[in-house]
XYZ file of C-alpha atoms in Angstrom:
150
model
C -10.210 88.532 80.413
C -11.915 85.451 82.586
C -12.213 85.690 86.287
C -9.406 83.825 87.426
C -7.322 86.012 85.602
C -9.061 89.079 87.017
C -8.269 87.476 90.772
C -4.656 86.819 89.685
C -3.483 90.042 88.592
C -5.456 91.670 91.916
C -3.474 89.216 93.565
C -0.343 90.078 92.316
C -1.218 93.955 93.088
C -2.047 93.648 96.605
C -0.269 95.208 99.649
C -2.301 94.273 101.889
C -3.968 90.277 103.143
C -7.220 89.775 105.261
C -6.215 86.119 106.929
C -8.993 84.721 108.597
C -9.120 81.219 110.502
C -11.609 79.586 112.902
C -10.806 79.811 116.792
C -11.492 77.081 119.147
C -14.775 78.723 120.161
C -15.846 78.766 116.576
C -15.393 82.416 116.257
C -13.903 83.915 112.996
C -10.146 85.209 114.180
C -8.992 87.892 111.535
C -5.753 89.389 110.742
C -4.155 91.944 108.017
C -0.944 90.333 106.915
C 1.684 92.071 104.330
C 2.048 89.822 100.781
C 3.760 86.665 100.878
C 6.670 86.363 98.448
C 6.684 84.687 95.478
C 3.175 85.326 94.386
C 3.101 84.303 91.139
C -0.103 81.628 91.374
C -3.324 81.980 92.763
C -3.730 78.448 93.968
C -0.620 78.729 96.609
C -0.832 81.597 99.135
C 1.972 81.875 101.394
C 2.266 84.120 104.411
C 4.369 84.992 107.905
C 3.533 85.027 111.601
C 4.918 83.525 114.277
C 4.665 80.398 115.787
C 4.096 81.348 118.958
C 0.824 83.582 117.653
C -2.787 82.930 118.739
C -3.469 82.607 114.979
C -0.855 79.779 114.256
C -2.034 77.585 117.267
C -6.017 77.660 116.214
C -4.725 77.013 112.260
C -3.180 73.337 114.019
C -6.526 72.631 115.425
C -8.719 73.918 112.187
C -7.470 74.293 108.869
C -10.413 75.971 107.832
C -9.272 79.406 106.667
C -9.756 82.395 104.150
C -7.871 85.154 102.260
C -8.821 88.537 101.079
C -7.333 91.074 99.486
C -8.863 94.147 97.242
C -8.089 97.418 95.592
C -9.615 99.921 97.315
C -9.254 102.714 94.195
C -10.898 99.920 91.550
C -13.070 98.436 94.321
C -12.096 95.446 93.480
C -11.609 92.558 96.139
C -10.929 88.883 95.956
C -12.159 86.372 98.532
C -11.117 83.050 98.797
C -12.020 79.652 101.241
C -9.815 77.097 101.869
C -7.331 75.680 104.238
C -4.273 76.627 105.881
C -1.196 74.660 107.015
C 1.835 75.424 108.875
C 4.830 74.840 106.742
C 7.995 72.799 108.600
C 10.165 72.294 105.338
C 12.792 75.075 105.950
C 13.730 75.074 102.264
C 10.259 76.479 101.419
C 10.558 78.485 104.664
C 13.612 79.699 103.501
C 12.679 80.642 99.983
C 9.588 82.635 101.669
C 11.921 84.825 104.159
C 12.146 88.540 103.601
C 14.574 90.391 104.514
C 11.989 92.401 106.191
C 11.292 89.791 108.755
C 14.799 89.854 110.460
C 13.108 93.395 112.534
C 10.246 90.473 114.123
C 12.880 87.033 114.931
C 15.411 87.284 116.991
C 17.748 84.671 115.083
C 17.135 86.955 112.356
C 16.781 84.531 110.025
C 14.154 81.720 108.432
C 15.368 79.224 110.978
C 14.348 81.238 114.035
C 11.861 78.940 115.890
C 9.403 81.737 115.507
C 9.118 82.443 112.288
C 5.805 80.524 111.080
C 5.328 79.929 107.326
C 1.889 79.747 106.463
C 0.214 77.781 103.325
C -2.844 78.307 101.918
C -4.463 76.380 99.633
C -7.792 77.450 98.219
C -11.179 75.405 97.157
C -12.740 78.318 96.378
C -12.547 81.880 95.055
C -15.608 85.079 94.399
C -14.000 87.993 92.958
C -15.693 91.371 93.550
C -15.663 94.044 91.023
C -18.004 97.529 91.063
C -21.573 95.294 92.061
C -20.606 92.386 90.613
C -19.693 88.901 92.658
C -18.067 86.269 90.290
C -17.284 83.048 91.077
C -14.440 81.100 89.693
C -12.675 77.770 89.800
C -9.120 76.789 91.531
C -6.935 74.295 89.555
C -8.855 70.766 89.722
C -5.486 69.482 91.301
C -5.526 71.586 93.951
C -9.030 70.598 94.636
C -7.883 67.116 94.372
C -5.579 66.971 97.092
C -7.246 68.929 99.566
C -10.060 66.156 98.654
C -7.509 63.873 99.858
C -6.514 65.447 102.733
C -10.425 64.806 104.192
C-alpha cells in the first residue's frame, strides 16, 4: 500500500482535526475540529466554524493553513500544508451541514449567517507512522489551481 493511500484511509478514520492557520501577528492559531462530512478524498478537506470566529476572520486575510489528524493507538498521524478558503456557495454549504450543527446556529440550519464552511485544499502531505516520516504527492490538479490562485 503507497503513502497516499496510507493518509487516505487515516483520513477516513479520524475523529478528531488539528486546523491550524496564520494570525495577523504571524503566530500559528490552532484548533481541534470534529470531521467534515463527506470525506471520501484526500485532496478536499472540508470543515465547520463560525463566521463570526477569530479563526475564520485571520483565514480571509491568510490562506495559509494546515490539517492534522492521527491515530493515537497505531501512532499514526497525517500532516498536511495548504490553504484554506471560506466557502459562500450554500449548495456545498448545504451538502456539508450535520445535523449536529443545529445545537451551535441559531437558524438551525446551513443558511444561518454563522455557520462558516471551511475548504481546504492541500499542496502538501508527510504521513507519520511508528519513526517513519513519508512524504507524498496531492493530485497535480489540485496543485495546479492553487498555482493559479498565486
Amino acid at each position: 500500500m503507497n503513502t497516499k493511500t496510507q493518509a487516505e484511509r487515516l483520513h477516513q478514520a479520524a475523529d478528531t482535526f488539528i486546523i491550524t492557520c496564520v494570525d495577523s501577528d504571524g503566530y500559528p492559531m490552532t484548533k481541534a475540529v470534529v470531521p467534515g462530512r463527506h470525506r471520501d478524498r484526500l485532496n478536499e478537506l472540508y470543515f465547520a466554524t463560525n463566521t463570526s470566529s477569530k479563526f475564520a476572520n485571520e483565514i480571509t486575510k491568510n490562506p495559509k493553513a494546515s490539517v492534522y489528524f492521527y491515530d493515537k493507538i497505531h501512532f499514526q498521524g497525517c500532516f498536511l500544508k495548504g490553504k484554506m478558503e471560506i466557502v459562500d456557495d450554500m449548495a456545498t454549504k448545504e451538502k456539508y451541514w450535520l445535523e449536529d450543527y443545529k445545537e451551535a446556529y441559531p437558524q438551525q440550519s446551513f443558511a444561518d449567517p454563522d455557520f462558516c464552511l471551511l475548504k481546504f485544499t492541500p499542496q502538501f502531505g508527510r504521513f507519520y507512522t511508528g519513526e517513519d516520516a513519508l512524504d507524498f504527492e496531492i493530485p497535480k490538479s489540485a496543485k495546479r489551481r492553487l498555482d493559479n490562485e498565486k
